[in-house]
C-alpha cells in the first residue's frame, strides 16, 4: 500500500448508541467472500431469524465476480437486526464478523493528495448530536479500517476540477478547502457564513487559475475572503431586503430537490407499476407546489406546501452549532465534490452542499407543522439533517444530469443565497 497520512475530523465526536437506524435504512453491499463467510456462520430460526427470511439478495456478477446485499425484513430492517434493534452477527460473533460496510459506517474516507481525509455521514443521529468519543481518539481503529478499504494507488488519484476545465494541483485544491473551512468556522450565524462562502466562490468561478498558484493563490483567497466578509451584511433583515425572496421560477427545482431529500429509499418494492405511478404523482405534486404535501415518509405529518412558507422564527443556537459542524466536517473531509460526490467539480459540489441548508430547514418545518407547531426546535433540525444527509452523495439520483441541472439553475438564478436567508427566518 502506498503511504498516506490520515486526517481526522477533530471537531467531531462519535460512538455507536445502538439505535439501529443505520440497519433500517441503508443497503449493505457485500463481497462474495463476505457472503460466503456469513453463510458459513450457519444462521437458523434458532438464532431468531424469522422463518422464510432470505439473508442475501444477489446483485450482479452472473458471469464474473458475484456481489450481494444483505436482505431486508418486510419493515425495511436488515435481515440480521433483532427485535431489540441489535445486530445478530455482532451479538453472536463480535464486531469483526460484521460486513466491512457496517464497520465503516458512519465514516467515509476520501483521497486528498498525499493524505486521506475522513468525513462522517450525518444520517447517523449520534453524529448529528456529536455524541460519543472524540474521533481523534479513534485514530488506531480508523487506520485499521483505512488499511482495508483505501486502494493502493490513492496518492496518485487526481484532484477534482475547481470548475469544468479548470484543473489545479492537490496542494492548491487544499488551499480552496482551507479557505472554505476558515469561512465556515467562527461564531456568526451559519447562514451568514454560507453567504460569504458563496460570494467568494462566485469570484473563483469567474477567474482563471493557470497563473495563480501556490502562495499567490493563498494571497488571492485571503483577499476575496476578506472582501466577502466585509460585503455580506450580518443583519438578516437587511440581507432579506437586499436579496429579495427566492424567484418563482426557482421554486419547482428547489421543491424537487427537497422531494429527493425527503424520500425513504429502503428496499421496499419500488419496481411495481403502482409504486412507479405513486412516485410520478409525487414528482408532479412537488413540481406544482400547492396543496397537501405527499407523505413520503412516516415521520412527516400532514402539511400543505403553503404552510411551510411563513416565518418560523430564528434558528435555535444548538442547531447553529450542528449546521456549522456539518458543513466543516463535509468540507474538510472532501465530502462534497470529486470522488465523494459523483465526480462533480469543487464549485458545483459546494453549491449542492449549501443547498442542504434550506432543504433541511424546509424538512424541519414540515416535521414541526406535521406535529402542530409553527416554530422549529433543535430536534426538528437534527432529524431533518439526518434524513437529508442519508442521500447527499449516496443516492444515485443526486449525480444525474437532471438533478445537477436543478442545482445549476438555482445557482444561475441567484436563488441559493435567497433560499438560505428565506428559510432562516
Ligand atoms: S449486518 Fe448487523 S450491523 Fe450490518 S446492517 Fe445488518 S444488523 Fe446492522
GROMACS .gro file of C-alpha atoms and ligand atoms in nm:
model
  433
    1UNK     CA    1   0.000   0.000   0.000
    2UNK     CA    2   0.122   0.350  -0.079
    3UNK     CA    3   0.197   0.559   0.227
    4UNK     CA    4  -0.060   0.820   0.318
    5UNK     CA    5  -0.146   1.021   0.626
    6UNK     CA    6  -0.495   1.002   0.773
    7UNK     CA    7  -0.657   1.337   0.855
    8UNK     CA    8  -0.941   1.307   1.106
    9UNK     CA    9  -1.237   1.542   1.165
   10UNK     CA   10  -1.110   1.661   1.502
   11UNK     CA   11  -1.419   1.876   1.571
   12UNK     CA   12  -1.644   1.569   1.578
   13UNK     CA   13  -1.733   1.303   1.838
   14UNK     CA   14  -1.897   0.974   1.763
   15UNK     CA   15  -1.976   0.635   1.917
   16UNK     CA   16  -2.249   0.391   1.820
   17UNK     CA   17  -2.550   0.420   2.051
   18UNK     CA   18  -2.722   0.110   1.911
   19UNK     CA   19  -3.024   0.299   1.776
   20UNK     CA   20  -3.030   0.051   1.487
   21UNK     CA   21  -3.123   0.334   1.247
   22UNK     CA   22  -2.844   0.257   1.000
   23UNK     CA   23  -2.957  -0.107   0.988
   24UNK     CA   24  -3.306   0.006   0.888
   25UNK     CA   25  -3.230   0.250   0.611
   26UNK     CA   26  -2.913   0.153   0.427
   27UNK     CA   27  -2.844  -0.111   0.166
   28UNK     CA   28  -2.548  -0.319   0.288
   29UNK     CA   29  -2.348  -0.438  -0.011
   30UNK     CA   30  -2.110  -0.726   0.050
   31UNK     CA   31  -1.845  -0.908  -0.146
   32UNK     CA   32  -1.857  -1.271  -0.246
   33UNK     CA   33  -1.608  -1.351   0.031
   34UNK     CA   34  -1.823  -1.179   0.293
   35UNK     CA   35  -2.129  -1.362   0.163
   36UNK     CA   36  -1.952  -1.698   0.199
   37UNK     CA   37  -1.819  -1.609   0.543
   38UNK     CA   38  -2.166  -1.509   0.673
   39UNK     CA   39  -2.324  -1.814   0.512
   40UNK     CA   40  -2.079  -2.035   0.699
   41UNK     CA   41  -2.200  -1.875   1.024
   42UNK     CA   42  -2.497  -2.105   0.965
   43UNK     CA   43  -2.791  -1.885   1.064
   44UNK     CA   44  -3.117  -2.062   1.152
   45UNK     CA   45  -3.453  -1.991   1.314
   46UNK     CA   46  -3.295  -2.089   1.650
   47UNK     CA   47  -3.089  -1.768   1.619
   48UNK     CA   48  -3.411  -1.570   1.584
   49UNK     CA   49  -3.403  -1.528   1.206
   50UNK     CA   50  -3.772  -1.527   1.106
   51UNK     CA   51  -3.890  -1.835   0.916
   52UNK     CA   52  -3.860  -1.793   0.541
   53UNK     CA   53  -3.649  -1.474   0.574
   54UNK     CA   54  -3.384  -1.466   0.298
   55UNK     CA   55  -3.043  -1.340   0.416
   56UNK     CA   56  -2.894  -1.220   0.086
   57UNK     CA   57  -3.001  -1.064  -0.241
   58UNK     CA   58  -2.774  -1.130  -0.534
   59UNK     CA   59  -2.698  -0.801  -0.708
   60UNK     CA   60  -2.488  -0.899  -1.006
   61UNK     CA   61  -2.191  -1.082  -1.143
   62UNK     CA   62  -2.370  -1.352  -1.342
   63UNK     CA   63  -2.051  -1.409  -1.542
   64UNK     CA   64  -1.765  -1.254  -1.342
   65UNK     CA   65  -1.722  -1.189  -0.971
   66UNK     CA   66  -2.050  -1.204  -0.776
   67UNK     CA   67  -2.168  -0.939  -0.530
   68UNK     CA   68  -2.462  -0.916  -0.296
   69UNK     CA   69  -2.653  -0.707  -0.050
   70UNK     CA   70  -2.799  -0.819   0.281
   71UNK     CA   71  -3.172  -0.886   0.251
   72UNK     CA   72  -3.423  -0.668   0.433
   73UNK     CA   73  -3.715  -0.770   0.652
   74UNK     CA   74  -4.063  -0.655   0.545
   75UNK     CA   75  -4.032  -0.339   0.762
   76UNK     CA   76  -3.706  -0.242   0.584
   77UNK     CA   77  -3.469  -0.364   0.861
   78UNK     CA   78  -3.164  -0.569   0.777
   79UNK     CA   79  -3.227  -0.945   0.794
   80UNK     CA   80  -2.982  -0.964   1.086
   81UNK     CA   81  -3.137  -0.691   1.301
   82UNK     CA   82  -3.314  -0.834   1.607
   83UNK     CA   83  -3.629  -0.710   1.782
   84UNK     CA   84  -3.418  -0.509   2.028
   85UNK     CA   85  -3.251  -0.322   1.740
   86UNK     CA   86  -2.921  -0.508   1.780
   87UNK     CA   87  -2.710  -0.687   1.520
   88UNK     CA   88  -2.728  -1.065   1.550
   89UNK     CA   89  -2.389  -1.112   1.379
   90UNK     CA   90  -2.226  -0.871   1.626
   91UNK     CA   91  -2.404  -1.038   1.920
   92UNK     CA   92  -2.300  -1.391   1.828
   93UNK     CA   93  -1.958  -1.349   1.665
   94UNK     CA   94  -1.838  -1.000   1.760
   95UNK     CA   95  -1.776  -0.674   1.573
   96UNK     CA   96  -1.508  -0.817   1.342
   97UNK     CA   97  -1.754  -1.071   1.198
   98UNK     CA   98  -1.985  -0.800   1.056
   99UNK     CA   99  -1.964  -0.691   0.691
  100UNK     CA  100  -1.699  -0.426   0.630
  101UNK     CA  101  -1.967  -0.173   0.523
  102UNK     CA  102  -2.127  -0.197   0.870
  103UNK     CA  103  -1.792  -0.149   1.043
  104UNK     CA  104  -1.705   0.156   0.831
  105UNK     CA  105  -2.036   0.337   0.885
  106UNK     CA  106  -2.072   0.630   0.956
  107UNK     CA  107  -1.716   0.707   0.844
  108UNK     CA  108  -1.615   0.790   0.488
  109UNK     CA  109  -1.257   0.801   0.354
  110UNK     CA  110  -1.162   1.028   0.064
  111UNK     CA  111  -0.839   1.087  -0.130
  112UNK     CA  112  -0.669   1.424  -0.081
  113UNK     CA  113  -0.325   1.404  -0.243
  114UNK     CA  114  -0.066   1.260  -0.006
  115UNK     CA  115  -0.330   1.208   0.261
  116UNK     CA  116  -0.671   1.050   0.305
  117UNK     CA  117  -0.931   1.267   0.476
  118UNK     CA  118  -1.206   1.122   0.693
  119UNK     CA  119  -1.562   1.250   0.694
  120UNK     CA  120  -1.880   1.128   0.863
  121UNK     CA  121  -2.232   1.060   0.749
  122UNK     CA  122  -2.486   1.272   0.933
  123UNK     CA  123  -2.757   1.018   0.858
  124UNK     CA  124  -2.646   0.873   1.195
  125UNK     CA  125  -2.829   1.061   1.477
  126UNK     CA  126  -2.525   1.021   1.709
  127UNK     CA  127  -2.310   1.204   1.451
  128UNK     CA  128  -2.567   1.485   1.421
  129UNK     CA  129  -2.575   1.529   1.800
  130UNK     CA  130  -2.197   1.489   1.838
  131UNK     CA  131  -2.238   1.203   2.087
  132UNK     CA  132  -1.959   0.967   2.194
  133UNK     CA  133  -1.578   0.960   2.192
  134UNK     CA  134  -1.379   1.231   2.013
  135UNK     CA  135  -1.292   1.099   1.668
  136UNK     CA  136  -0.928   1.195   1.723
  137UNK     CA  137  -0.914   0.924   1.995
  138UNK     CA  138  -1.023   0.663   1.741
  139UNK     CA  139  -0.719   0.701   1.521
  140UNK     CA  140  -0.595   0.341   1.565
  141UNK     CA  141  -0.935   0.190   1.470
  142UNK     CA  142  -0.971   0.422   1.172
  143UNK     CA  143  -0.621   0.342   1.048
  144UNK     CA  144  -0.715  -0.027   1.067
  145UNK     CA  145  -1.026   0.030   0.855
  146UNK     CA  146  -0.836   0.254   0.612
  147UNK     CA  147  -0.580  -0.024   0.557
  148UNK     CA  148  -0.864  -0.249   0.443
  149UNK     CA  149  -1.052  -0.015   0.212
  150UNK     CA  150  -0.819   0.256   0.078
  151UNK     CA  151  -0.683   0.150  -0.263
  152UNK     CA  152  -0.306   0.116  -0.316
  153UNK     CA  153  -0.292   0.400  -0.567
  154UNK     CA  154  -0.478   0.653  -0.350
  155UNK     CA  155  -0.195   0.909  -0.350
  156UNK     CA  156  -0.184   0.904  -0.729
  157UNK     CA  157  -0.551   0.990  -0.780
  158UNK     CA  158  -0.604   1.333  -0.942
  159UNK     CA  159  -0.783   1.615  -0.757
  160UNK     CA  160  -1.135   1.721  -0.861
  161UNK     CA  161  -1.156   2.014  -1.100
  162UNK     CA  162  -1.234   2.355  -0.949
  163UNK     CA  163  -1.487   2.419  -1.226
  164UNK     CA  164  -1.531   2.249  -1.565
  165UNK     CA  165  -1.195   2.272  -1.747
  166UNK     CA  166  -1.009   2.430  -1.450
  167UNK     CA  167  -0.753   2.192  -1.304
  168UNK     CA  168  -0.521   2.269  -1.014
  169UNK     CA  169  -0.275   2.062  -0.814
  170UNK     CA  170  -0.369   1.890  -0.487
  171UNK     CA  171  -0.186   2.149  -0.274
  172UNK     CA  172  -0.377   2.429  -0.449
  173UNK     CA  173  -0.707   2.246  -0.416
  174UNK     CA  174  -0.634   2.215  -0.044
  175UNK     CA  175  -0.591   2.594  -0.036
  176UNK     CA  176  -0.951   2.633  -0.156
  177UNK     CA  177  -1.069   2.379   0.102
  178UNK     CA  178  -0.878   2.555   0.383
  179UNK     CA  179  -1.029   2.891   0.280
  180UNK     CA  180  -1.379   2.741   0.280
  181UNK     CA  181  -1.322   2.589   0.622
  182UNK     CA  182  -1.198   2.920   0.759
  183UNK     CA  183  -1.505   3.100   0.621
  184UNK     CA  184  -1.734   2.842   0.782
  185UNK     CA  185  -1.563   2.848   1.123
  186UNK     CA  186  -1.637   3.128   1.372
  187UNK     CA  187  -1.935   3.240   1.573
  188UNK     CA  188  -2.153   3.417   1.315
  189UNK     CA  189  -2.486   3.256   1.217
  190UNK     CA  190  -2.429   2.978   0.968
  191UNK     CA  191  -2.643   3.149   0.704
  192UNK     CA  192  -2.405   3.450   0.705
  193UNK     CA  193  -2.100   3.222   0.675
  194UNK     CA  194  -2.259   3.032   0.385
  195UNK     CA  195  -2.339   3.357   0.205
  196UNK     CA  196  -1.979   3.476   0.247
  197UNK     CA  197  -1.851   3.148   0.105
  198UNK     CA  198  -2.096   3.170  -0.188
  199UNK     CA  199  -1.986   3.530  -0.255
  200UNK     CA  200  -1.616   3.446  -0.290
  201UNK     CA  201  -1.686   3.117  -0.468
  202UNK     CA  202  -1.867   3.318  -0.734
  203UNK     CA  203  -1.550   3.520  -0.790
  204UNK     CA  204  -1.350   3.198  -0.811
  205UNK     CA  205  -1.594   3.070  -1.072
  206UNK     CA  206  -1.524   3.375  -1.288
  207UNK     CA  207  -1.144   3.351  -1.250
  208UNK     CA  208  -0.870   3.150  -1.419
  209UNK     CA  209  -0.602   2.976  -1.220
  210UNK     CA  210  -0.337   2.893  -1.476
  211UNK     CA  211  -0.114   3.175  -1.346
  212UNK     CA  212  -0.226   3.197  -0.984
  213UNK     CA  213  -0.085   2.916  -0.776
  214UNK     CA  214   0.094   2.838  -0.451
  215UNK     CA  215   0.149   3.139  -0.223
  216UNK     CA  216  -0.013   3.376  -0.475
  217UNK     CA  217  -0.330   3.167  -0.465
  218UNK     CA  218  -0.332   3.188  -0.085
  219UNK     CA  219  -0.298   3.568  -0.109
  220UNK     CA  220  -0.578   3.586  -0.366
  221UNK     CA  221  -0.806   3.371  -0.150
  222UNK     CA  222  -0.730   3.583   0.159
  223UNK     CA  223  -0.820   3.891  -0.041
  224UNK     CA  224  -1.156   3.767  -0.169
  225UNK     CA  225  -1.250   3.605   0.164
  226UNK     CA  226  -1.188   3.936   0.343
  227UNK     CA  227  -1.389   4.122   0.079
  228UNK     CA  228  -1.679   3.876   0.121
  229UNK     CA  229  -1.666   3.919   0.498
  230UNK     CA  230  -1.693   4.296   0.460
  231UNK     CA  231  -1.960   4.286   0.189
  232UNK     CA  232  -2.214   4.041   0.334
  233UNK     CA  233  -2.429   4.221   0.596
  234UNK     CA  234  -2.468   4.035   0.927
  235UNK     CA  235  -2.824   4.158   0.976
  236UNK     CA  236  -3.074   3.902   0.841
  237UNK     CA  237  -3.348   4.159   0.778
  238UNK     CA  238  -3.109   4.375   0.579
  239UNK     CA  239  -2.995   4.066   0.388
  240UNK     CA  240  -3.352   3.961   0.312
  241UNK     CA  241  -3.432   4.314   0.185
  242UNK     CA  242  -3.118   4.324  -0.030
  243UNK     CA  243  -3.160   3.979  -0.183
  244UNK     CA  244  -3.539   3.961  -0.209
  245UNK     CA  245  -3.740   3.638  -0.199
  246UNK     CA  246  -3.643   3.327  -0.398
  247UNK     CA  247  -3.765   3.355  -0.758
  248UNK     CA  248  -4.090   3.185  -0.862
  249UNK     CA  249  -3.906   3.007  -1.141
  250UNK     CA  250  -3.662   2.855  -0.890
  251UNK     CA  251  -3.948   2.722  -0.674
  252UNK     CA  252  -4.004   2.399  -0.869
  253UNK     CA  253  -3.635   2.293  -0.892
  254UNK     CA  254  -3.592   2.362  -0.521
  255UNK     CA  255  -3.903   2.163  -0.420
  256UNK     CA  256  -3.798   1.873  -0.644
  257UNK     CA  257  -3.458   1.875  -0.479
  258UNK     CA  258  -3.622   1.872  -0.134
  259UNK     CA  259  -3.853   1.595  -0.252
  260UNK     CA  260  -3.545   1.381  -0.323
  261UNK     CA  261  -3.406   1.453   0.023
  262UNK     CA  262  -3.740   1.368   0.185
  263UNK     CA  263  -3.768   1.024   0.024
  264UNK     CA  264  -3.714   0.699   0.206
  265UNK     CA  265  -3.534   0.460  -0.023
  266UNK     CA  266  -3.520   0.138   0.170
  267UNK     CA  267  -3.576  -0.182  -0.015
  268UNK     CA  268  -3.950  -0.185  -0.034
  269UNK     CA  269  -4.055  -0.294  -0.382
  270UNK     CA  270  -4.028   0.022  -0.587
  271UNK     CA  271  -4.030  -0.150  -0.922
  272UNK     CA  272  -4.403  -0.232  -0.945
  273UNK     CA  273  -4.629  -0.026  -1.169
  274UNK     CA  274  -4.831   0.103  -0.871
  275UNK     CA  275  -4.517   0.226  -0.696
  276UNK     CA  276  -4.388   0.398  -1.009
  277UNK     CA  277  -4.723   0.570  -1.055
  278UNK     CA  278  -4.710   0.690  -0.693
  279UNK     CA  279  -4.357   0.829  -0.747
  280UNK     CA  280  -4.465   1.009  -1.063
  281UNK     CA  281  -4.764   1.164  -0.886
  282UNK     CA  282  -4.534   1.281  -0.605
  283UNK     CA  283  -4.297   1.441  -0.856
  284UNK     CA  284  -4.590   1.626  -1.016
  285UNK     CA  285  -4.714   1.749  -0.678
  286UNK     CA  286  -4.369   1.871  -0.571
  287UNK     CA  287  -4.338   2.046  -0.908
  288UNK     CA  288  -4.675   2.219  -0.865
  289UNK     CA  289  -4.605   2.306  -0.502
  290UNK     CA  290  -4.963   2.373  -0.388
  291UNK     CA  291  -5.198   2.185  -0.157
  292UNK     CA  292  -5.112   1.883   0.060
  293UNK     CA  293  -4.753   1.759   0.055
  294UNK     CA  294  -4.744   1.388  -0.032
  295UNK     CA  295  -4.643   1.189   0.277
  296UNK     CA  296  -4.324   1.028   0.151
  297UNK     CA  297  -4.210   0.902   0.493
  298UNK     CA  298  -4.394   0.806   0.811
  299UNK     CA  299  -4.210   1.070   1.016
  300UNK     CA  300  -4.384   1.354   0.829
  301UNK     CA  301  -4.734   1.461   0.933
  302UNK     CA  302  -4.995   1.631   0.716
  303UNK     CA  303  -4.899   1.978   0.592
  304UNK     CA  304  -4.953   2.194   0.287
  305UNK     CA  305  -4.675   2.340   0.075
  306UNK     CA  306  -4.808   2.687   0.158
  307UNK     CA  307  -4.790   2.625   0.535
  308UNK     CA  308  -4.409   2.589   0.519
  309UNK     CA  309  -4.351   2.932   0.367
  310UNK     CA  310  -4.431   3.160   0.662
  311UNK     CA  311  -4.171   3.271   0.917
  312UNK     CA  312  -4.084   3.001   1.172
  313UNK     CA  313  -3.861   3.219   1.392
  314UNK     CA  314  -3.486   3.218   1.438
  315UNK     CA  315  -3.275   2.901   1.421
  316UNK     CA  316  -3.209   2.764   1.774
  317UNK     CA  317  -2.849   2.820   1.889
  318UNK     CA  318  -2.778   2.446   1.929
  319UNK     CA  319  -2.889   2.392   1.570
  320UNK     CA  320  -2.643   2.661   1.459
  321UNK     CA  321  -2.366   2.451   1.613
  322UNK     CA  322  -2.493   2.137   1.435
  323UNK     CA  323  -2.502   2.312   1.097
  324UNK     CA  324  -2.156   2.465   1.142
  325UNK     CA  325  -2.006   2.127   1.238
  326UNK     CA  326  -2.188   1.958   0.949
  327UNK     CA  327  -2.052   2.196   0.685
  328UNK     CA  328  -1.700   2.195   0.829
  329UNK     CA  329  -1.684   1.814   0.852
  330UNK     CA  330  -1.810   1.781   0.493
  331UNK     CA  331  -1.569   2.045   0.359
  332UNK     CA  332  -1.260   1.922   0.546
  333UNK     CA  333  -1.349   1.561   0.462
  334UNK     CA  334  -1.379   1.646   0.087
  335UNK     CA  335  -1.731   1.504   0.111
  336UNK     CA  336  -1.889   1.740  -0.142
  337UNK     CA  337  -1.700   1.706  -0.470
  338UNK     CA  338  -1.479   1.473  -0.671
  339UNK     CA  339  -1.485   1.103  -0.591
  340UNK     CA  340  -1.701   1.151  -0.283
  341UNK     CA  341  -1.969   1.333  -0.482
  342UNK     CA  342  -2.036   1.188  -0.828
  343UNK     CA  343  -1.710   1.329  -0.974
  344UNK     CA  344  -1.852   1.684  -0.958
  345UNK     CA  345  -1.612   1.986  -0.960
  346UNK     CA  346  -1.544   2.178  -0.638
  347UNK     CA  347  -1.765   2.483  -0.703
  348UNK     CA  348  -2.072   2.292  -0.824
  349UNK     CA  349  -2.027   2.046  -0.536
  350UNK     CA  350  -2.017   2.334  -0.291
  351UNK     CA  351  -2.339   2.482  -0.435
  352UNK     CA  352  -2.503   2.140  -0.382
  353UNK     CA  353  -2.372   2.126  -0.028
  354UNK     CA  354  -2.503   2.475   0.057
  355UNK     CA  355  -2.848   2.374  -0.071
  356UNK     CA  356  -2.861   2.115   0.208
  357UNK     CA  357  -2.917   2.411   0.443
  358UNK     CA  358  -3.250   2.543   0.304
  359UNK     CA  359  -3.355   2.184   0.221
  360UNK     CA  360  -3.306   2.078   0.584
  361UNK     CA  361  -3.492   2.384   0.712
  362UNK     CA  362  -3.780   2.305   0.474
  363UNK     CA  363  -3.793   1.945   0.601
  364UNK     CA  364  -3.767   2.066   0.963
  365UNK     CA  365  -4.063   2.299   0.900
  366UNK     CA  366  -4.257   2.001   0.764
  367UNK     CA  367  -4.175   1.795   1.076
  368UNK     CA  368  -4.282   2.083   1.302
  369UNK     CA  369  -4.602   2.159   1.107
  370UNK     CA  370  -4.698   1.790   1.098
  371UNK     CA  371  -4.662   1.798   1.476
  372UNK     CA  372  -4.890   2.103   1.507
  373UNK     CA  373  -4.613   2.360   1.575
  374UNK     CA  374  -4.514   2.677   1.389
  375UNK     CA  375  -4.159   2.718   1.522
  376UNK     CA  376  -3.853   2.495   1.495
  377UNK     CA  377  -3.675   2.302   1.768
  378UNK     CA  378  -3.318   2.173   1.754
  379UNK     CA  379  -3.463   1.820   1.735
  380UNK     CA  380  -3.662   1.909   1.420
  381UNK     CA  381  -3.343   2.031   1.254
  382UNK     CA  382  -3.133   1.738   1.377
  383UNK     CA  383  -3.389   1.489   1.246
  384UNK     CA  384  -3.423   1.673   0.914
  385UNK     CA  385  -3.045   1.678   0.870
  386UNK     CA  386  -3.025   1.302   0.933
  387UNK     CA  387  -3.298   1.247   0.671
  388UNK     CA  388  -3.128   1.470   0.414
  389UNK     CA  389  -2.771   1.352   0.462
  390UNK     CA  390  -2.880   0.992   0.409
  391UNK     CA  391  -2.900   1.083   0.039
  392UNK     CA  392  -2.633   1.353  -0.003
  393UNK     CA  393  -2.354   1.193  -0.202
  394UNK     CA  394  -2.511   0.846  -0.182
  395UNK     CA  395  -2.842   0.847  -0.367
  396UNK     CA  396  -2.764   0.783  -0.737
  397UNK     CA  397  -3.037   1.036  -0.830
  398UNK     CA  398  -2.819   1.322  -0.698
  399UNK     CA  399  -2.548   1.256  -0.957
  400UNK     CA  400  -2.786   1.251  -1.254
  401UNK     CA  401  -2.796   1.515  -1.522
  402UNK     CA  402  -3.146   1.627  -1.415
  403UNK     CA  403  -3.051   1.677  -1.052
  404UNK     CA  404  -2.730   1.862  -1.139
  405UNK     CA  405  -2.921   2.085  -1.380
  406UNK     CA  406  -3.154   2.186  -1.094
  407UNK     CA  407  -2.856   2.291  -0.880
  408UNK     CA  408  -2.704   2.486  -1.169
  409UNK     CA  409  -3.038   2.655  -1.243
  410UNK     CA  410  -3.072   2.770  -0.881
  411UNK     CA  411  -2.712   2.898  -0.889
  412UNK     CA  412  -2.767   3.088  -1.216
  413UNK     CA  413  -3.090   3.244  -1.089
  414UNK     CA  414  -2.903   3.366  -0.780
  415UNK     CA  415  -3.155   3.171  -0.570
  416UNK     CA  416  -2.913   2.976  -0.348
  417UNK     CA  417  -2.836   3.269  -0.111
  418UNK     CA  418  -3.202   3.381  -0.125
  419UNK     CA  419  -3.324   3.032  -0.022
  420UNK     CA  420  -3.073   3.025   0.265
  421UNK     CA  421  -3.196   3.358   0.400
  422UNK     CA  422  -3.568   3.292   0.332
  423UNK     CA  423  -3.578   2.967   0.532
  424UNK     CA  424  -3.366   3.111   0.817
  425UNK     CA  425  -3.647   3.342   0.929
  426LIG     S1  426  -2.527  -0.683   0.946
  426LIG    FE1  427  -2.568  -0.610   1.152
  426LIG     S2  428  -2.474  -0.404   1.161
  426LIG    FE2  429  -2.490  -0.462   0.944
  426LIG     S3  430  -2.687  -0.370   0.877
  426LIG    FE3  431  -2.730  -0.584   0.939
  426LIG     S4  432  -2.791  -0.568   1.154
  426LIG    FE4  433  -2.690  -0.376   1.102
   0.00000   0.00000   0.00000
